[in-house]
PDB file of C-alpha atoms in Angstrom:
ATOM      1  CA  UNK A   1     118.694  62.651  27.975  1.00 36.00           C
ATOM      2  CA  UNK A   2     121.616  60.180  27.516  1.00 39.00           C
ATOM      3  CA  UNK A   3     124.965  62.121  26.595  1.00 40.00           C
ATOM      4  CA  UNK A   4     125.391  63.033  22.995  1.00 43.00           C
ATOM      5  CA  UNK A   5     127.664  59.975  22.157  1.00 40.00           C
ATOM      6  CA  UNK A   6     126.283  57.683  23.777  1.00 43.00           C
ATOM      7  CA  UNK A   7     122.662  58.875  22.297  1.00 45.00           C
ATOM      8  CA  UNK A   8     124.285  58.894  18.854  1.00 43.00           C
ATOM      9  CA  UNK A   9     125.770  54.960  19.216  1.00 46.00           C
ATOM     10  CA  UNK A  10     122.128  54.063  21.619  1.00 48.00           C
ATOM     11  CA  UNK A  11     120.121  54.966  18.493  1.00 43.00           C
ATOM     12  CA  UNK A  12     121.937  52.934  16.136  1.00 44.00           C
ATOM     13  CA  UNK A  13     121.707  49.954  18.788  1.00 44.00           C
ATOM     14  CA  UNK A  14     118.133  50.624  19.644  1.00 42.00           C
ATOM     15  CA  UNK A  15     117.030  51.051  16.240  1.00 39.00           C
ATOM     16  CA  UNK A  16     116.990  47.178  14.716  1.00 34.00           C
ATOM     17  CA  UNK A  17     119.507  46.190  12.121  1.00 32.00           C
ATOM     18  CA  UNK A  18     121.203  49.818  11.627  1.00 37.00           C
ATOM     19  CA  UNK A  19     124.895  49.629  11.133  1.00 38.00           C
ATOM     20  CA  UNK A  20     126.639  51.061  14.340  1.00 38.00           C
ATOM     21  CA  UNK A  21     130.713  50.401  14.152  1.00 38.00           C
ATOM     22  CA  UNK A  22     131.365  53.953  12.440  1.00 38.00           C
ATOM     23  CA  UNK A  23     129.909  55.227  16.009  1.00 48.00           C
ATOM     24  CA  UNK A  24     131.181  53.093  17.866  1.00 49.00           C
ATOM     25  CA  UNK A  25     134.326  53.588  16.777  1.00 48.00           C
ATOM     26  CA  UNK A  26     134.529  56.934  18.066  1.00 54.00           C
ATOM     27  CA  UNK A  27     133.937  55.676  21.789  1.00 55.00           C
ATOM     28  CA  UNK A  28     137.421  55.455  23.841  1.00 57.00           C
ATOM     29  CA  UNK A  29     137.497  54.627  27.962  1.00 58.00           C
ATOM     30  CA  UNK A  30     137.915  58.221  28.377  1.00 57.00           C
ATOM     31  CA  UNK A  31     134.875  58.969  27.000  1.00 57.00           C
ATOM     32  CA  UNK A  32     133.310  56.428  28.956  1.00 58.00           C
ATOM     33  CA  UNK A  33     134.740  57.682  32.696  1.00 57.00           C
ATOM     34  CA  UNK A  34     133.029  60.988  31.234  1.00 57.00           C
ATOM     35  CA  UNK A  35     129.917  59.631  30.819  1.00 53.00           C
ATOM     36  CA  UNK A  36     129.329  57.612  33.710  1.00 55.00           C
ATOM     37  CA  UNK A  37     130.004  60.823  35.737  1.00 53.00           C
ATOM     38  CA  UNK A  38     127.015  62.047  33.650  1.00 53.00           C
ATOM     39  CA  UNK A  39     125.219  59.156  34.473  1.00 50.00           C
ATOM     40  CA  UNK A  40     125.276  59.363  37.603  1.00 51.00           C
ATOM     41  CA  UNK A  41     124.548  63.126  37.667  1.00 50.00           C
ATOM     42  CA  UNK A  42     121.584  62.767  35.067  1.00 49.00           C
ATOM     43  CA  UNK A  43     120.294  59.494  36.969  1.00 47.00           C
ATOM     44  CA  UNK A  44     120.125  58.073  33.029  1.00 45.00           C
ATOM     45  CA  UNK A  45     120.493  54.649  34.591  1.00 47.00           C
ATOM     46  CA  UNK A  46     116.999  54.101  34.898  1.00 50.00           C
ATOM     47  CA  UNK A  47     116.798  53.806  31.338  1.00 54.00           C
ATOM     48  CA  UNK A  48     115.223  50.615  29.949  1.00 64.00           C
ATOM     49  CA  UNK A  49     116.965  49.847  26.263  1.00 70.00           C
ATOM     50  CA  UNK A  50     118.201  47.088  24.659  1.00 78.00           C
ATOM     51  CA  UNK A  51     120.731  45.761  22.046  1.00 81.00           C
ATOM     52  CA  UNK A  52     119.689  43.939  19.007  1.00 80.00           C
ATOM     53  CA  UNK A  53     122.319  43.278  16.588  1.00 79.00           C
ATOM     54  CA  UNK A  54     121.333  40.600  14.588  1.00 77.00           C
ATOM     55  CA  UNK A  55     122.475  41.121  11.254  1.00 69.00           C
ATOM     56  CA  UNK A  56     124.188  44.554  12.015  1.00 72.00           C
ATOM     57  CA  UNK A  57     128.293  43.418  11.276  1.00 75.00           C
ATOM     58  CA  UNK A  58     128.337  43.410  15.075  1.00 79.00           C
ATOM     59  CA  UNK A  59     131.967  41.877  15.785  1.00 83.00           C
ATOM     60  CA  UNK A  60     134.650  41.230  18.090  1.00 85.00           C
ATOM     61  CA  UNK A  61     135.634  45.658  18.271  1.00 79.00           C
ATOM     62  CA  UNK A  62     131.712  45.839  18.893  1.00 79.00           C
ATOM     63  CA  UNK A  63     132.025  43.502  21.483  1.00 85.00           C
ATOM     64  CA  UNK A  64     134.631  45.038  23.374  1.00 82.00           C
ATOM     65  CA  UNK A  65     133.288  48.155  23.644  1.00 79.00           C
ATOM     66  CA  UNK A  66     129.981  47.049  24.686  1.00 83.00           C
ATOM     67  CA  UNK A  67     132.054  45.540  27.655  1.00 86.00           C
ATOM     68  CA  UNK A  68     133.454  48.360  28.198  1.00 82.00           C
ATOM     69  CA  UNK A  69     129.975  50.234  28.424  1.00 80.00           C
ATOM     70  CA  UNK A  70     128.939  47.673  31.100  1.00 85.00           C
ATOM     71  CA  UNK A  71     132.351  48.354  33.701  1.00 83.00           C
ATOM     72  CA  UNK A  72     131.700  51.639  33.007  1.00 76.00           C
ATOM     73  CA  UNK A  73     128.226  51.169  34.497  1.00 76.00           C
ATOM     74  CA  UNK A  74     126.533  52.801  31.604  1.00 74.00           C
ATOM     75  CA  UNK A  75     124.357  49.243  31.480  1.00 79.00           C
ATOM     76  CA  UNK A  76     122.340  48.748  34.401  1.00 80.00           C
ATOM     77  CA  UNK A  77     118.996  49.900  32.407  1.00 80.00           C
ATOM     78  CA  UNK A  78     119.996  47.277  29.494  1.00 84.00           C
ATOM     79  CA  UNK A  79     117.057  44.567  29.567  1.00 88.00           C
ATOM     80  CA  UNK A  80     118.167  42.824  26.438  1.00 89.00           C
ATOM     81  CA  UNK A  81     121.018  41.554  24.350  1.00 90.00           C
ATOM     82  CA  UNK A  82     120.448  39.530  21.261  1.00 90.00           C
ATOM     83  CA  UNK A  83     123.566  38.806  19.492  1.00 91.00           C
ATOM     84  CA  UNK A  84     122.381  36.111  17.018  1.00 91.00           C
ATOM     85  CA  UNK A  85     124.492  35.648  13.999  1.00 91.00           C
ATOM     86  CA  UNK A  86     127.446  37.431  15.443  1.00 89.00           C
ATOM     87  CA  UNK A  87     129.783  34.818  15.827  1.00 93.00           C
ATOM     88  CA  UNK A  88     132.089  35.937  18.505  1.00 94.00           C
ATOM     89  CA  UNK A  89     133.213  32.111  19.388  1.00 96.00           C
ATOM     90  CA  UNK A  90     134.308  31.674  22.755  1.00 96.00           C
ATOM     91  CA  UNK A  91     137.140  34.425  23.155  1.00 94.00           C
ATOM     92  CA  UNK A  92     134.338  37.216  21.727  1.00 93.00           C
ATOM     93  CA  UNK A  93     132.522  36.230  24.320  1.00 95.00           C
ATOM     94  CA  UNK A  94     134.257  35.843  26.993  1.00 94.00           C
ATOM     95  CA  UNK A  95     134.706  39.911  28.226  1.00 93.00           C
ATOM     96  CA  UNK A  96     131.000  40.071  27.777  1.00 94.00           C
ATOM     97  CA  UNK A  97     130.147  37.118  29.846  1.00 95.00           C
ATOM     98  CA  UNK A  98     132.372  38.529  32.410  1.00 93.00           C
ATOM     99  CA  UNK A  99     131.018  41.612  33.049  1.00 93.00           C
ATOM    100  CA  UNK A 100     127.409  40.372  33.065  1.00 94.00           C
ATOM    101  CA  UNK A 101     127.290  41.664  36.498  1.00 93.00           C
ATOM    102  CA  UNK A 102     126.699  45.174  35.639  1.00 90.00           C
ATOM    103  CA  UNK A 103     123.663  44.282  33.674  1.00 92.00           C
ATOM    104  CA  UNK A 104     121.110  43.242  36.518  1.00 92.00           C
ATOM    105  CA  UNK A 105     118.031  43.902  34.652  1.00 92.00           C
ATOM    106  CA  UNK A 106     118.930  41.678  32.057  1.00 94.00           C
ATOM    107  CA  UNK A 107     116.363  39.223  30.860  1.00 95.00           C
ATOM    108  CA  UNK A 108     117.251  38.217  27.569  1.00 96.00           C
ATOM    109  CA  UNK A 109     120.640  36.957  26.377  1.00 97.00           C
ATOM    110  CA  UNK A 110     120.355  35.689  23.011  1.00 96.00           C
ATOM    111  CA  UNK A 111     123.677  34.102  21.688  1.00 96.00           C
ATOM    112  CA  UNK A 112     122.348  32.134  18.875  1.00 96.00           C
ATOM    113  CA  UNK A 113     124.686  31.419  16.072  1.00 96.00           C
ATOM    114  CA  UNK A 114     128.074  32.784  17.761  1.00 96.00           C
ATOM    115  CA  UNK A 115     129.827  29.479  17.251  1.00 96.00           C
ATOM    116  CA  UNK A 116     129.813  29.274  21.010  1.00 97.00           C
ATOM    117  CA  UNK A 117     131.629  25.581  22.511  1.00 98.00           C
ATOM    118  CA  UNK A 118     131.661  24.527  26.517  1.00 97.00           C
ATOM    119  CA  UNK A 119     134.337  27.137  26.803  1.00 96.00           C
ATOM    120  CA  UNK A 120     131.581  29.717  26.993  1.00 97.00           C
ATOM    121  CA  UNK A 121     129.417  28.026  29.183  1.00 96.00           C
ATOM    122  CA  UNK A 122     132.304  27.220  31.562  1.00 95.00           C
ATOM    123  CA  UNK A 123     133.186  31.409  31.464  1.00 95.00           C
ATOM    124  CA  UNK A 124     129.448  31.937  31.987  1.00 95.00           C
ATOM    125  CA  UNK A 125     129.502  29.267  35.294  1.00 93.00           C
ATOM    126  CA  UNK A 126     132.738  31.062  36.317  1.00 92.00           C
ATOM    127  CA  UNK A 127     131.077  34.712  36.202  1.00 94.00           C
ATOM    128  CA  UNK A 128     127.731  33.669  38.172  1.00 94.00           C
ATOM    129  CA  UNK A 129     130.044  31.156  40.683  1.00 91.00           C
ATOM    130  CA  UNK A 130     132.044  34.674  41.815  1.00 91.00           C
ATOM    131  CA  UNK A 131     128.842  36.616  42.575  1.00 90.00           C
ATOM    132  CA  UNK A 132     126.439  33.993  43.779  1.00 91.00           C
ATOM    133  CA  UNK A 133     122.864  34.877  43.141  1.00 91.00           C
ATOM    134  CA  UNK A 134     123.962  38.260  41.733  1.00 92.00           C
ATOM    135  CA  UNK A 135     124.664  37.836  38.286  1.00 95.00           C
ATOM    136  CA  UNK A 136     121.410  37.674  35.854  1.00 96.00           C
ATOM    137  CA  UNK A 137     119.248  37.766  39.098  1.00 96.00           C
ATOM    138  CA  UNK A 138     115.863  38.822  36.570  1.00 96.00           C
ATOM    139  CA  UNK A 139     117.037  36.728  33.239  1.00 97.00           C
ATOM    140  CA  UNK A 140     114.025  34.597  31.370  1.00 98.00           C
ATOM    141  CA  UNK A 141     115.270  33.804  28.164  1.00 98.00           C
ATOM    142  CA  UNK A 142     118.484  32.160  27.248  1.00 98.00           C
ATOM    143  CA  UNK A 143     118.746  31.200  23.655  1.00 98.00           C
ATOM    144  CA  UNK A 144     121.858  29.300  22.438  1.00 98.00           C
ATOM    145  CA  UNK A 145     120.825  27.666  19.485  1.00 98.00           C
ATOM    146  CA  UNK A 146     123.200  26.731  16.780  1.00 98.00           C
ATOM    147  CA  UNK A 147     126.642  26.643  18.298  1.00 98.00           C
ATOM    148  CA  UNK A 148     129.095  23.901  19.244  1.00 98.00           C
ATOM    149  CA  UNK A 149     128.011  22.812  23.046  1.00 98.00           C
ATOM    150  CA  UNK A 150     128.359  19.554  24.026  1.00 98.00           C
ATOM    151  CA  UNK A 151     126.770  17.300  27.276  1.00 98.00           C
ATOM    152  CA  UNK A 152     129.741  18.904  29.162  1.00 98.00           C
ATOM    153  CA  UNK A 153     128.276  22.435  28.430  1.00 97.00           C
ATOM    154  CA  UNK A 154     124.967  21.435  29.199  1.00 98.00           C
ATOM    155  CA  UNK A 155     125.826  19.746  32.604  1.00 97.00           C
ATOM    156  CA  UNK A 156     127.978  22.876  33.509  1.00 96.00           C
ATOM    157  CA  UNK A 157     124.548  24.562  33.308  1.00 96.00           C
ATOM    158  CA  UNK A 158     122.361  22.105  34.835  1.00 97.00           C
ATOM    159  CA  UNK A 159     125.244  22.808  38.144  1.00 96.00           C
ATOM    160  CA  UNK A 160     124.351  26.005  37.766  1.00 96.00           C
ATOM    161  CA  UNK A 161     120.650  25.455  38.139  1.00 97.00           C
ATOM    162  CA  UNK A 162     120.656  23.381  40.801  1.00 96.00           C
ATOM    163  CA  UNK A 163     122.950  26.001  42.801  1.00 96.00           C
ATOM    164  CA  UNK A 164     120.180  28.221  42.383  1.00 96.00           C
ATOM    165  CA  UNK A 165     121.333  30.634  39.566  1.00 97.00           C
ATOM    166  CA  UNK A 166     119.226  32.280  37.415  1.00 97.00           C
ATOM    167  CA  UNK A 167     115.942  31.581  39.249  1.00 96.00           C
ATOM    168  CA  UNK A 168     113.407  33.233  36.626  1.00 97.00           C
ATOM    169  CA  UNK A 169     114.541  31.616  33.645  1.00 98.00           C
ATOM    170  CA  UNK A 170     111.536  30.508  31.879  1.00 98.00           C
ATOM    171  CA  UNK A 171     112.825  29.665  27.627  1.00 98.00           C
ATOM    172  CA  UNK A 172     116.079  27.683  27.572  1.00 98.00           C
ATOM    173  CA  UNK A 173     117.404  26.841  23.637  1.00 98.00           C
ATOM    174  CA  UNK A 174     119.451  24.932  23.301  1.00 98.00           C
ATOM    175  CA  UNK A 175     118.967  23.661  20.038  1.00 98.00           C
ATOM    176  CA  UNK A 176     121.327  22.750  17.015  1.00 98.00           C
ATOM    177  CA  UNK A 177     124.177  21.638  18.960  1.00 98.00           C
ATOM    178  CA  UNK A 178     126.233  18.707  19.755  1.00 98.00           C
ATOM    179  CA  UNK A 179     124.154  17.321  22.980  1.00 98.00           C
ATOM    180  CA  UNK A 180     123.678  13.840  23.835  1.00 98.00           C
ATOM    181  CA  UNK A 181     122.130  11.686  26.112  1.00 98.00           C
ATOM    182  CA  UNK A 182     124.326  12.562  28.617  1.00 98.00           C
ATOM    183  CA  UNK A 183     123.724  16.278  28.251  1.00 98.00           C
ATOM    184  CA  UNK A 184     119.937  15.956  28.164  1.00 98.00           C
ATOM    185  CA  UNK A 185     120.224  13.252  31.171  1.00 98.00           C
ATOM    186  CA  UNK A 186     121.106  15.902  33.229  1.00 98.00           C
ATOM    187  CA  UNK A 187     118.488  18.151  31.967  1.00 98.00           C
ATOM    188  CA  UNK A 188     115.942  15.577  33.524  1.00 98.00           C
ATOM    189  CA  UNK A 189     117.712  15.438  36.694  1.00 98.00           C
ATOM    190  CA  UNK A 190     118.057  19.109  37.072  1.00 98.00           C
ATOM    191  CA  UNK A 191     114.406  19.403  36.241  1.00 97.00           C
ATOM    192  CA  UNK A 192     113.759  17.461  39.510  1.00 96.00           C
ATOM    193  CA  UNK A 193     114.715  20.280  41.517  1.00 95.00           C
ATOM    194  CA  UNK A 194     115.543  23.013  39.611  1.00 96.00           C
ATOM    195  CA  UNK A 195     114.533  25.076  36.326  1.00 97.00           C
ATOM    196  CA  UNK A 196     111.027  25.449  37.703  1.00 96.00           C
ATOM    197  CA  UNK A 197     109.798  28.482  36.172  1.00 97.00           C
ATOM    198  CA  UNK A 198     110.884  27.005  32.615  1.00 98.00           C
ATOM    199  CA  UNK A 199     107.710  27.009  29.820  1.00 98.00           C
ATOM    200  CA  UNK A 200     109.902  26.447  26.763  1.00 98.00           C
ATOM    201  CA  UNK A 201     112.692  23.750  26.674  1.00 98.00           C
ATOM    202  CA  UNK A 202     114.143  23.410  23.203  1.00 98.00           C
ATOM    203  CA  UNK A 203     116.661  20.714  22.351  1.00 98.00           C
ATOM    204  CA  UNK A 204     115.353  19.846  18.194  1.00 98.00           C
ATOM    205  CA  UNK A 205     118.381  19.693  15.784  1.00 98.00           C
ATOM    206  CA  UNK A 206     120.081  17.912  18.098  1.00 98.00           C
ATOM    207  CA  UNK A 207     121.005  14.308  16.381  1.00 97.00           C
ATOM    208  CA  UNK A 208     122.937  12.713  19.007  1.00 98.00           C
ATOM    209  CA  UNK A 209     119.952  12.620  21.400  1.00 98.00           C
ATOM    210  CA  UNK A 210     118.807   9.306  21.071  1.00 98.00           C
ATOM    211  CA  UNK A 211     115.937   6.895  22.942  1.00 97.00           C
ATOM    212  CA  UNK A 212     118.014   6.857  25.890  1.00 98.00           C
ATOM    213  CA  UNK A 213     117.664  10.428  26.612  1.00 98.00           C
ATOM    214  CA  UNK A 214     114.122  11.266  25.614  1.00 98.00           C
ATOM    215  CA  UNK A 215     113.428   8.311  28.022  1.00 98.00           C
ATOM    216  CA  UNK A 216     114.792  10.421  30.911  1.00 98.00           C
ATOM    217  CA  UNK A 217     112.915  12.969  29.943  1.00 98.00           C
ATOM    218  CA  UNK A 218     109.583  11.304  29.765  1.00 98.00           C
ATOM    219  CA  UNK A 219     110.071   9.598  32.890  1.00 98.00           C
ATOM    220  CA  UNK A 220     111.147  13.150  34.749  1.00 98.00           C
ATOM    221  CA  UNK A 221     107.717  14.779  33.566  1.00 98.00           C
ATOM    222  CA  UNK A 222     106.500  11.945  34.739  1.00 98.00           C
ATOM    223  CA  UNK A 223     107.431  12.828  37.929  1.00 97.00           C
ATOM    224  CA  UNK A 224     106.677  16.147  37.831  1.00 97.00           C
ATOM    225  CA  UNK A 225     109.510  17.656  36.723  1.00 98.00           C
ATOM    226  CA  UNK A 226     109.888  21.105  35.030  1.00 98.00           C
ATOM    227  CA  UNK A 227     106.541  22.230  36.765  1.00 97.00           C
ATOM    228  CA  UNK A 228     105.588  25.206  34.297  1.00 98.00           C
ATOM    229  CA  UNK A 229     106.766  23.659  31.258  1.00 98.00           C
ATOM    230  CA  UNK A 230     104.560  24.381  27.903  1.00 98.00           C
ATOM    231  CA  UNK A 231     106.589  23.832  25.366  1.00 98.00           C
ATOM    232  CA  UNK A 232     109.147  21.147  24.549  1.00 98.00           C
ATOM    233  CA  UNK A 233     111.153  20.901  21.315  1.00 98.00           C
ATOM    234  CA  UNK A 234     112.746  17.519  20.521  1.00 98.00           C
ATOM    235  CA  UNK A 235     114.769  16.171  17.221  1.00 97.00           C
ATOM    236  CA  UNK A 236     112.345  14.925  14.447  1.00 97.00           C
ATOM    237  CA  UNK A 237     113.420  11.550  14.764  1.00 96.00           C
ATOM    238  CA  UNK A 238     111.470  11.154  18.411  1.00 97.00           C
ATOM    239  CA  UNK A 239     108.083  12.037  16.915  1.00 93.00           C
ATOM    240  CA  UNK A 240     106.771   8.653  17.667  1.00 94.00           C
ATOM    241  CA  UNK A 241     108.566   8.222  20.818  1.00 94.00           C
ATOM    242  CA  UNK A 242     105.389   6.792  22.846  1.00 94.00           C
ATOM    243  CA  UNK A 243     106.724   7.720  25.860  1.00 97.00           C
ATOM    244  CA  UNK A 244     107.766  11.384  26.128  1.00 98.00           C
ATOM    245  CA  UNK A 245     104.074  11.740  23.737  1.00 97.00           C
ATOM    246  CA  UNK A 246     101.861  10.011  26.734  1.00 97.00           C
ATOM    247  CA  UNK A 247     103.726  12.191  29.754  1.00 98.00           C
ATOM    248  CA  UNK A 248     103.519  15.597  27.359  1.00 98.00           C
ATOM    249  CA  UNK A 249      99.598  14.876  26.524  1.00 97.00           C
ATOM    250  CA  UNK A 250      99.331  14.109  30.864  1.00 97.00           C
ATOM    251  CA  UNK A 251     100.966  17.469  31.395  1.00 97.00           C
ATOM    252  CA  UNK A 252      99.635  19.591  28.932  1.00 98.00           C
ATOM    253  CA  UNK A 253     103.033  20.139  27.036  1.00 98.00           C
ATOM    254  CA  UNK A 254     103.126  21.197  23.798  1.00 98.00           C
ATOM    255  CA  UNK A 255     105.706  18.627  21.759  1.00 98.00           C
ATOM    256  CA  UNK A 256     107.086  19.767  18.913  1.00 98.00           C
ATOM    257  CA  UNK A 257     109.544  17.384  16.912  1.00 97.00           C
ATOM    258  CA  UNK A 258     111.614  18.946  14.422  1.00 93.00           C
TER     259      UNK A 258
END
């Protein structure tokens, strides 16, 4: 069993939508060292649990401890983390981001609604560019919807992708943000020769995309491009985009404009 604490804040995590900061409160780095000793003795990383704190009041105290749980290595079981609606902005974020290393089963990371700008993407490209191919080795779903990234967000990620890092991501969200042409430009590129296992590309809500960059994209599925892709969410304006319509119907992919 996990230790007492950390059973008493676990259930409150693990349980959806339960308030957890009076528990979490109690946790201290003391407390921590103790239980990773336990941890180790008790073999409780093998674990599989997960952290779901959408509309819990999880904030910036939440946030650090949960970092602290991870360099305490009381993570490596954690398989997902959706912190939707939190909005930790950029400097929340960043400890997380930063220890992502001691969560190597990861495969959701779900940071919709965290008013989140390029500064987190650029801490996330920082974290995986220290630990090549290390860092989120197993992660399929990345959801960023509704935040504040810009082209120079997305083409820190599309670097990423074409490095190699995180090789089984198969949803990426990205929309509700501030991309452009430029941003979803890259996308196409990257598609080329990267982001292969990818079956869900969402980009709707995104108003600066404009003919220019739905272009790219049709002309990179064209190509064959994004091999497994499924789904793919664009802004309602490009419903009757003729292009990006005739490669989705050649590929099979599912458009959705919205």
């Amino acid at each position: 069993s996990l230790p007492p604490l950390l059973d008493k804040v676990s259930a409150q995590w693990l349980h959806h939508r339960e308030s957890f900061a009076p528990a979490l409160s109690d946790i201290s780095e003391q407390k921590c060292k103790r239980w990773r000793l336990e941890v180790e003795r008790q073999e409780v990383k093998r674990l599989r649990w997960s952290i779901d704190a959408f509309g819990t009041g999880f904030g910036l105290a939440e946030a650090s401890t949960l970092t602290m749980l991870m360099d305490c290595g009381l993570t490596n079981g954690l398989s997902h983390i959706r912190l939707g609606g939190c909005y930790l902005g950029d400097d929340g974020l960043r400890p997380i981001v930063a220890s992502l290393a001691r969560v190597p089963r990861l495969r959701t990371l779900g940071l919709a609604h965290n008013g989140l700008g390029d500064g987190s993407i650029q801490a996330l490209a920082e974290a995986l560019s220290a630990n090549p191919g290390r860092v989120l080795p197993a992660l399929q779903r990345l959801w960023l919807f509704g935040n504040d990234i810009s082209d120079e967000g997305v083409i820190s990620l599309t670097k990423l992708f074409e490095a190699g890092e995180l090789p089984r991501l198969a949803k990426l969200g990205l929309g509700a943000n501030r991309i452009g042409d430029a941003g979803v430009q890259a996308l196409a590129r990257c598609g080329r020769t990267a982001l292969g296992a990818v079956d869900t590309l969402g980009l709707r809500e995104n108003p600066r995309i404009s003919t220019a960059g739905v272009d790219a994209l049709a002309a990179a599925l064209e190509s064959g491009a994004f091999a497994s892709l499924k789904t793919l969410w664009l802004p309602a304006a490009h419903e009757w985009h003729g292009g990006i319509a005739a490669a989705c119907r050649e590929r099979e992919v599912t458009l959705i404009c919205a």
